[in-house]
Coordinates of C-alpha atoms and ligand atoms in Angstrom, one line a residue:
M1 CA 67.7 -21.8 -107.9
K2 CA 64.4 -23.2 -106.7
I3 CA 61.5 -23.1 -109.1
I4 CA 58.9 -22.2 -106.5
S5 CA 59.2 -18.8 -104.8
E6 CA 60.2 -18.5 -101.1
R7 CA 56.9 -16.8 -100.6
L8 CA 55.0 -19.9 -101.7
L9 CA 57.3 -22.3 -100.1
A10 CA 56.6 -20.6 -96.7
M11 CA 52.9 -20.9 -97.2
E12 CA 51.0 -23.9 -95.8
E13 CA 48.5 -25.8 -97.9
S14 CA 44.9 -25.2 -96.6
A15 CA 44.5 -28.0 -94.1
T16 CA 40.7 -28.1 -94.5
I17 CA 41.0 -28.6 -98.2
A18 CA 43.9 -31.1 -97.9
M19 CA 42.0 -33.2 -95.4
A20 CA 38.9 -33.2 -97.6
Q21 CA 41.0 -34.3 -100.5
K22 CA 42.4 -37.2 -98.5
A23 CA 38.9 -38.3 -97.6
R24 CA 37.9 -38.0 -101.3
E25 CA 40.9 -40.2 -102.3
L26 CA 40.0 -42.9 -99.8
K27 CA 36.4 -42.8 -101.0
S28 CA 37.4 -43.2 -104.6
K29 CA 39.2 -46.4 -103.5
G30 CA 35.8 -47.7 -102.3
V31 CA 36.4 -46.9 -98.6
D32 CA 33.2 -45.8 -96.8
V33 CA 34.6 -42.5 -95.5
I34 CA 32.4 -40.0 -93.6
S35 CA 33.8 -36.6 -94.3
L36 CA 33.3 -34.1 -91.5
S37 CA 36.4 -32.1 -92.5
L38 CA 35.2 -29.5 -95.0
G39 CA 33.0 -26.7 -93.7
E40 CA 30.4 -27.0 -96.3
P41 CA 26.6 -27.0 -96.1
D42 CA 25.2 -30.4 -97.1
F43 CA 22.0 -28.6 -98.4
K44 CA 21.3 -27.6 -102.0
T45 CA 21.3 -24.0 -103.0
P46 CA 17.6 -22.8 -102.6
E47 CA 15.7 -23.1 -105.8
H48 CA 14.8 -19.5 -106.3
I49 CA 18.5 -18.6 -106.3
C50 CA 19.2 -21.3 -108.9
R51 CA 16.3 -20.0 -111.0
A52 CA 17.7 -16.4 -110.9
A53 CA 21.0 -17.8 -112.3
K54 CA 19.2 -19.7 -115.1
E55 CA 17.2 -16.6 -116.0
A56 CA 20.4 -14.5 -116.1
I57 CA 21.8 -17.0 -118.6
D58 CA 18.7 -16.9 -120.7
T59 CA 18.6 -13.1 -121.0
G60 CA 22.0 -13.2 -122.7
N61 CA 22.9 -10.0 -120.8
Y62 CA 25.5 -11.4 -118.5
F63 CA 28.2 -13.0 -120.6
A64 CA 30.6 -10.1 -120.7
Y65 CA 33.2 -9.0 -118.1
P66 CA 31.2 -7.6 -115.2
P67 CA 32.5 -4.3 -113.5
V68 CA 35.6 -5.2 -111.4
P69 CA 34.0 -4.5 -108.0
G70 CA 30.7 -6.2 -109.0
Y71 CA 27.4 -5.2 -110.8
A72 CA 26.1 -1.9 -109.7
D73 CA 22.7 -3.3 -108.7
L74 CA 24.3 -6.1 -106.6
R75 CA 26.6 -3.6 -104.8
E76 CA 23.6 -1.5 -104.1
A77 CA 21.7 -4.5 -102.8
I78 CA 24.6 -5.5 -100.6
A79 CA 24.9 -2.0 -99.2
Q80 CA 21.2 -2.2 -98.3
K81 CA 21.7 -5.6 -96.7
F82 CA 24.5 -4.2 -94.5
E83 CA 22.3 -1.3 -93.5
R84 CA 19.1 -3.4 -93.0
E85 CA 20.5 -6.5 -91.3
N86 CA 23.7 -5.3 -89.7
N87 CA 23.2 -1.6 -89.0
I88 CA 26.5 -1.0 -90.8
P89 CA 26.4 2.3 -92.7
T90 CA 27.3 1.3 -96.3
T91 CA 26.9 2.7 -99.8
A92 CA 27.7 0.9 -103.1
A93 CA 31.1 2.7 -103.0
N94 CA 32.1 0.7 -99.9
V95 CA 31.3 -2.7 -101.5
V96 CA 33.5 -5.0 -103.4
V97 CA 32.2 -8.4 -104.7
S98 CA 34.9 -11.1 -105.0
T99 CA 35.4 -14.7 -105.8
G100 CA 34.5 -16.0 -102.3
A101 CA 35.1 -14.4 -99.0
K102 CA 38.5 -16.0 -99.2
Q103 CA 39.4 -13.7 -102.0
S104 CA 37.9 -10.8 -100.1
L105 CA 40.3 -11.5 -97.3
A106 CA 43.3 -11.9 -99.6
N107 CA 42.4 -8.6 -101.2
I108 CA 42.2 -6.9 -97.9
F109 CA 45.5 -8.1 -96.6
M110 CA 47.2 -7.2 -99.9
S111 CA 45.6 -3.8 -99.7
I112 CA 46.5 -2.8 -96.2
L113 CA 49.7 -4.6 -95.1
N114 CA 53.3 -3.5 -95.5
P115 CA 56.2 -5.8 -94.7
G116 CA 56.4 -6.4 -91.0
D117 CA 52.9 -5.0 -90.2
E118 CA 51.3 -7.1 -87.4
V119 CA 47.7 -8.4 -87.5
I120 CA 46.2 -9.6 -84.3
V121 CA 44.4 -12.8 -85.1
L122 CA 42.0 -14.0 -82.4
S123 CA 42.7 -17.7 -82.0
P124 CA 41.5 -20.4 -82.6
Y125 CA 41.3 -18.8 -86.0
W126 CA 40.1 -19.8 -89.4
V127 CA 42.8 -21.7 -91.2
S128 CA 43.6 -19.3 -94.0
Y129 CA 44.0 -16.1 -92.1
A130 CA 47.6 -16.7 -91.0
D131 CA 48.8 -17.7 -94.4
L132 CA 47.0 -14.9 -96.3
I133 CA 48.6 -12.5 -93.9
K134 CA 52.1 -14.0 -94.4
V135 CA 51.7 -14.0 -98.2
A136 CA 51.0 -10.2 -97.9
E137 CA 54.3 -10.0 -95.9
G138 CA 52.5 -9.2 -92.7
K139 CA 53.0 -11.0 -89.3
P140 CA 50.1 -12.8 -87.6
V141 CA 50.1 -12.3 -83.9
L142 CA 47.9 -15.0 -82.3
V143 CA 45.8 -14.1 -79.2
K144 CA 44.3 -17.2 -77.8
G145 CA 41.0 -17.7 -76.1
S146 CA 40.6 -20.5 -73.6
L147 CA 38.1 -23.3 -73.7
E148 CA 36.8 -22.1 -70.3
N149 CA 35.9 -18.7 -72.0
D150 CA 34.3 -20.5 -75.0
F151 CA 37.6 -20.0 -76.9
K152 CA 37.0 -16.2 -76.9
A153 CA 40.0 -13.9 -76.4
T154 CA 39.3 -11.0 -74.1
A155 CA 39.6 -7.3 -74.5
T156 CA 42.4 -7.3 -72.0
Q157 CA 44.4 -9.9 -73.9
I158 CA 44.0 -7.9 -77.0
E159 CA 45.2 -4.7 -75.4
Q160 CA 48.3 -6.5 -74.3
A161 CA 49.1 -7.7 -77.8
I162 CA 48.8 -4.3 -79.5
T163 CA 52.1 -2.8 -80.5
P164 CA 53.1 0.3 -82.7
Q165 CA 53.3 -2.3 -85.6
T166 CA 49.7 -3.5 -85.2
K167 CA 47.8 -2.7 -88.4
A168 CA 44.7 -4.7 -87.9
L169 CA 42.7 -7.2 -85.8
I170 CA 40.8 -10.1 -87.4
Y171 CA 38.2 -12.4 -85.9
S172 CA 35.3 -14.5 -87.1
S173 CA 32.0 -14.4 -85.2
P174 CA 30.3 -16.9 -85.3
C175 CA 33.7 -18.4 -85.3
N176 CA 35.2 -21.1 -87.5
P177 CA 36.5 -23.4 -86.0
T178 CA 35.0 -23.0 -82.5
G179 CA 31.4 -21.9 -83.1
S180 CA 31.8 -19.1 -80.6
V181 CA 29.8 -15.9 -80.9
F182 CA 30.9 -12.6 -79.5
T183 CA 28.2 -10.9 -77.5
H184 CA 27.5 -7.2 -77.8
D185 CA 29.3 -6.5 -74.5
E186 CA 32.4 -8.4 -75.5
L187 CA 32.7 -6.6 -78.8
K188 CA 32.0 -3.3 -77.1
A189 CA 34.9 -4.0 -74.7
I190 CA 37.2 -4.7 -77.6
A191 CA 36.0 -1.5 -79.3
Q192 CA 36.8 0.4 -76.2
V193 CA 40.4 -0.9 -76.2
L194 CA 40.7 -0.1 -79.9
Q195 CA 39.6 3.5 -79.4
K196 CA 42.9 4.1 -77.7
H197 CA 44.7 2.8 -80.9
P198 CA 43.1 4.6 -83.8
Q199 CA 45.6 3.2 -86.3
V200 CA 44.2 -0.4 -85.8
L201 CA 41.7 -1.6 -88.4
V202 CA 39.2 -4.3 -87.7
I203 CA 38.4 -7.1 -90.1
A204 CA 35.2 -8.7 -88.9
D205 CA 34.4 -12.0 -90.7
E206 CA 30.7 -12.5 -90.5
I207 CA 30.2 -15.3 -93.0
Y208 CA 28.3 -17.4 -90.5
E209 CA 26.0 -14.6 -89.4
H210 CA 22.9 -16.6 -90.3
I211 CA 24.0 -19.7 -88.4
N212 CA 23.8 -18.1 -85.0
F213 CA 21.9 -19.8 -82.1
T214 CA 22.1 -16.9 -79.7
G215 CA 19.4 -15.0 -81.6
A216 CA 21.6 -11.9 -81.9
H217 CA 24.3 -11.3 -84.4
V218 CA 26.4 -8.3 -83.5
S219 CA 28.6 -6.4 -86.0
M220 CA 31.5 -4.3 -84.9
G221 CA 30.9 -2.2 -88.0
A222 CA 27.6 -1.0 -86.4
F223 CA 29.3 0.7 -83.5
P224 CA 29.4 4.5 -84.0
E225 CA 32.8 4.8 -82.4
M226 CA 34.3 2.4 -84.9
Q227 CA 33.1 4.1 -88.1
G228 CA 35.7 4.3 -90.8
R229 CA 38.0 1.5 -89.5
V230 CA 36.0 -1.7 -89.8
I231 CA 36.0 -4.0 -92.8
T232 CA 33.1 -6.4 -92.7
V233 CA 33.6 -9.6 -94.7
N234 CA 30.7 -11.8 -95.7
G235 CA 29.6 -14.1 -98.5
V236 CA 26.8 -16.4 -99.6
A237 CA 28.7 -19.8 -99.2
K238 CA 27.4 -20.7 -95.7
G239 CA 24.0 -19.0 -95.2
F240 CA 22.7 -19.9 -98.6
A241 CA 24.5 -23.2 -99.3
M242 CA 26.4 -21.6 -102.1
T243 CA 30.0 -22.7 -101.5
G244 CA 30.7 -23.6 -105.2
W245 CA 29.3 -20.3 -106.6
R246 CA 32.3 -18.5 -105.1
I247 CA 30.9 -15.1 -104.1
G248 CA 32.1 -13.1 -101.1
Y249 CA 31.8 -9.4 -100.5
I250 CA 32.9 -6.6 -98.1
S251 CA 31.8 -3.4 -96.7
A252 CA 35.0 -1.3 -96.3
P253 CA 36.0 2.4 -96.0
E254 CA 36.1 3.7 -99.5
T255 CA 39.9 3.9 -99.8
I256 CA 40.2 0.3 -98.9
A257 CA 37.4 -0.8 -101.2
K258 CA 39.1 1.0 -104.0
A259 CA 42.4 -0.7 -103.2
C260 CA 40.7 -4.1 -103.1
S261 CA 39.1 -3.4 -106.5
K262 CA 42.5 -2.4 -107.9
I263 CA 44.0 -5.8 -106.9
Q264 CA 41.0 -7.6 -108.2
G265 CA 41.3 -5.8 -111.5
Q266 CA 44.8 -7.3 -111.9
F267 CA 44.1 -10.7 -110.4
T268 CA 40.7 -11.9 -111.5
S269 CA 38.9 -9.0 -113.3
G270 CA 36.0 -9.6 -110.9
A271 CA 33.7 -12.3 -109.8
N272 CA 31.7 -14.7 -112.0
S273 CA 28.8 -12.9 -113.7
I274 CA 26.1 -15.5 -113.3
A275 CA 27.0 -16.2 -109.7
Q276 CA 26.6 -12.5 -109.0
R277 CA 23.1 -12.6 -110.4
A278 CA 22.3 -15.6 -108.2
T279 CA 23.7 -13.6 -105.2
L280 CA 21.5 -10.7 -106.0
A281 CA 18.5 -13.1 -105.7
A282 CA 19.9 -14.6 -102.4
L283 CA 20.3 -11.2 -100.8
T284 CA 17.0 -9.6 -101.9
S285 CA 14.6 -12.5 -101.2
D286 CA 13.0 -14.0 -98.1
L287 CA 15.5 -15.7 -95.7
E288 CA 13.1 -18.6 -94.9
P289 CA 15.3 -21.3 -96.6
T290 CA 18.3 -19.9 -94.7
R291 CA 16.4 -20.1 -91.4
Q292 CA 15.3 -23.6 -92.1
M293 CA 18.9 -24.7 -92.7
A294 CA 20.0 -23.0 -89.5
E295 CA 17.2 -24.9 -87.6
A296 CA 18.6 -28.2 -89.0
Y297 CA 22.1 -27.2 -87.8
R298 CA 20.6 -26.4 -84.4
S299 CA 19.2 -29.9 -83.9
R300 CA 22.3 -31.5 -85.2
R301 CA 24.3 -29.4 -82.7
A302 CA 22.3 -30.9 -79.8
L303 CA 22.8 -34.4 -81.1
V304 CA 26.6 -34.0 -81.7
H305 CA 27.1 -32.3 -78.3
K306 CA 25.4 -35.2 -76.5
L307 CA 27.3 -37.9 -78.4
L308 CA 30.7 -36.2 -78.1
S309 CA 30.1 -35.6 -74.4
E310 CA 29.8 -39.4 -74.0
I311 CA 33.3 -40.0 -75.2
P312 CA 35.8 -40.3 -72.2
G313 CA 38.6 -37.8 -72.4
V314 CA 37.0 -35.5 -75.0
K315 CA 36.2 -32.0 -73.7
V316 CA 33.5 -30.0 -75.6
N317 CA 31.7 -26.8 -75.1
M318 CA 28.4 -25.8 -76.6
P319 CA 29.1 -23.8 -79.8
Q320 CA 26.8 -20.8 -80.3
G321 CA 27.0 -20.6 -84.0
A322 CA 28.5 -21.9 -87.3
F323 CA 28.5 -25.7 -87.8
Y324 CA 31.6 -26.9 -86.0
F325 CA 32.6 -28.5 -82.8
F326 CA 36.2 -28.1 -81.6
P327 CA 36.7 -30.8 -79.0
E328 CA 39.9 -30.9 -76.9
V329 CA 41.4 -34.3 -77.3
S330 CA 44.9 -34.0 -75.8
S331 CA 44.1 -36.8 -73.2
Y332 CA 44.7 -39.2 -76.1
F333 CA 48.2 -37.9 -76.9
G334 CA 50.9 -40.4 -75.9
K335 CA 48.6 -43.3 -76.4
A336 CA 49.2 -45.9 -79.1
F337 CA 47.6 -48.3 -81.5
Q338 CA 49.6 -51.3 -82.8
G339 CA 52.8 -49.7 -81.7
N340 CA 52.1 -46.3 -83.4
T341 CA 52.0 -43.5 -80.9
I342 CA 49.6 -40.6 -81.3
T343 CA 51.7 -37.6 -80.4
N344 CA 49.4 -34.7 -81.5
A345 CA 46.1 -33.8 -83.1
T346 CA 47.4 -34.3 -86.6
D347 CA 48.4 -37.9 -85.8
L348 CA 45.0 -38.4 -84.2
C349 CA 43.2 -37.1 -87.3
M350 CA 45.2 -39.5 -89.5
Y351 CA 44.5 -42.3 -87.1
L352 CA 40.7 -41.6 -87.2
L353 CA 40.8 -41.3 -91.0
N354 CA 42.5 -44.6 -91.4
E355 CA 41.0 -46.6 -88.5
A356 CA 37.5 -45.1 -88.2
H357 CA 37.2 -43.8 -91.8
V358 CA 36.0 -40.4 -90.5
S359 CA 37.8 -37.2 -91.6
L360 CA 38.2 -34.3 -89.2
V361 CA 40.7 -31.4 -89.3
T362 CA 43.7 -31.1 -86.9
G363 CA 43.4 -28.2 -84.5
E364 CA 47.0 -27.3 -85.4
A365 CA 45.7 -25.6 -88.6
F366 CA 43.6 -23.3 -86.4
G367 CA 46.2 -22.5 -83.8
S368 CA 45.0 -25.1 -81.2
P369 CA 47.1 -28.2 -81.4
E370 CA 45.2 -29.8 -78.5
C371 CA 41.9 -29.8 -80.5
V372 CA 40.3 -31.3 -83.6
R373 CA 37.5 -29.7 -85.7
L374 CA 34.4 -31.6 -86.6
S375 CA 31.9 -30.1 -89.1
Y376 CA 28.4 -31.1 -88.4
A377 CA 27.1 -29.9 -91.8
A378 CA 26.2 -33.6 -92.4
S379 CA 23.1 -35.8 -92.1
E380 CA 22.1 -37.0 -88.6
N381 CA 22.7 -40.6 -89.7
D382 CA 26.2 -39.8 -90.8
L383 CA 26.9 -37.8 -87.7
K384 CA 25.7 -40.7 -85.4
E385 CA 27.7 -43.3 -87.3
A386 CA 30.8 -41.1 -87.5
I387 CA 30.8 -40.4 -83.8
H388 CA 30.2 -44.0 -83.0
R389 CA 33.2 -44.9 -85.1
I390 CA 35.3 -42.2 -83.5
K391 CA 34.4 -43.5 -80.0
S392 CA 35.3 -47.1 -80.9
A393 CA 38.6 -46.1 -82.5
L394 CA 39.5 -44.0 -79.4
E395 CA 38.7 -46.9 -77.1
K396 CA 41.4 -49.0 -79.0
L397 CA 44.1 -46.6 -78.0
N398 CA 46.2 -47.4 -74.9
Ligands
PMP401 N1 35.8 -17.1 -93.6 C1 35.5 -18.2 -92.8 C2 35.4 -18.0 -91.3 C3 35.2 -19.4 -93.4 O1 34.9 -20.4 -92.7 C4 35.3 -19.5 -94.8 C5 35.1 -20.8 -95.5 N2 34.1 -20.9 -96.3 C6 35.6 -18.3 -95.5 C7 35.9 -17.2 -94.9 C8 35.8 -18.4 -97.0 O2 34.5 -18.4 -97.6 P1 34.3 -18.5 -99.2 O3 33.9 -19.9 -99.4 O4 33.2 -17.6 -99.5 O5 35.6 -18.2 -99.9
LIG402 N1 35.7 -22.6 -94.9 C1 35.5 -24.0 -95.0 C2 36.3 -24.7 -94.0 O1 36.8 -24.1 -93.1 C3 35.9 -24.4 -96.4 C4 37.3 -24.8 -96.7 C5 38.1 -23.6 -97.0 O2 37.6 -22.7 -97.6 O3 39.3 -23.7 -96.7 O4 36.3 -25.9 -94.0

């Protein structure tokens, strides 16, 4: 009998985390690796948020288990945030605070899926969706957007993928890995299709809402016709440079929020108390630091777009949000370096790691084996140097 369960054996390791680990290992051996693999802001958490955490420690009031779904005042503040910024009707009873948006997603899938239930995953998709669905015994059904349509799946494609087994649809906007942003009209068209299928829930992952260069973030949860069936996932990791604090949260119909809280009560007892206090400060204070970070990403985006466009055989679009490029690199497949043929995006990433000392993530992890993902949450100098190295390494392939 195998020690490890079939469920775990069937699950892939997170490719983003695995690649970041490989880069760290090389770095620890003294290799000058530029890591553009992990989607992680290179900024520090704004000072006023850190101060709130220090003050919370000093009061001595936050050392005990917090309530499972989160502190009451934080849930209230999150409800107000959803109402104020996203137009999503929310009360504290709809909110569950978790250990990162990743746990929010895991809670949701465990709460809503029965074996064999299908979840339509708009693809390219964020790496963990498919495996979290599978662990909850659901079946991911990928609906793929084309590069020509900025990687966005259309309402018609979604309609064709819906079956009696479809339990939910999940997407991220702004999207990890493509940076695409759904417009109001695109989401409306999807909502129109879903109106014909009232059993289908929507999971809208809006963790990159503040890194949106279109000037308009649209939430499906705000549409009156979608009330009662949208779960909006968010967190402080990206917009507030708080990846390590591990706080995510949802607005969900009350029955689903209760189920997520039930799971959490068994799995983690709730999210870290001090990080919750820091999150309260993040969500109730001025967003100026967040806006400044977004501006920095915007100028890096222009730089990276220019530099990547100069590499022959690399196709890029202009991402509208988040901090990723998702270039199409298949013209290099079949080429070789010193007798080793690059057959796919995973080979290409390993080649670039070993030859250019730049870490990217294979598109295979996101449902697009013809692409690689580059995170531009890095300094302009590192970005320039990294893309220069990538270009030189690609020139060596023949
Ligand atoms: N959703 C998306 C689209 C992400 O890129 C990430 C990665 N941070 C998450 C969810 C998980 O976020 P967290 O760090 O809060 O778990
Ligand atoms: N979400 C980030 C990424 O896509 C962090 C890594 C992870 O959580 O898997 O790189």
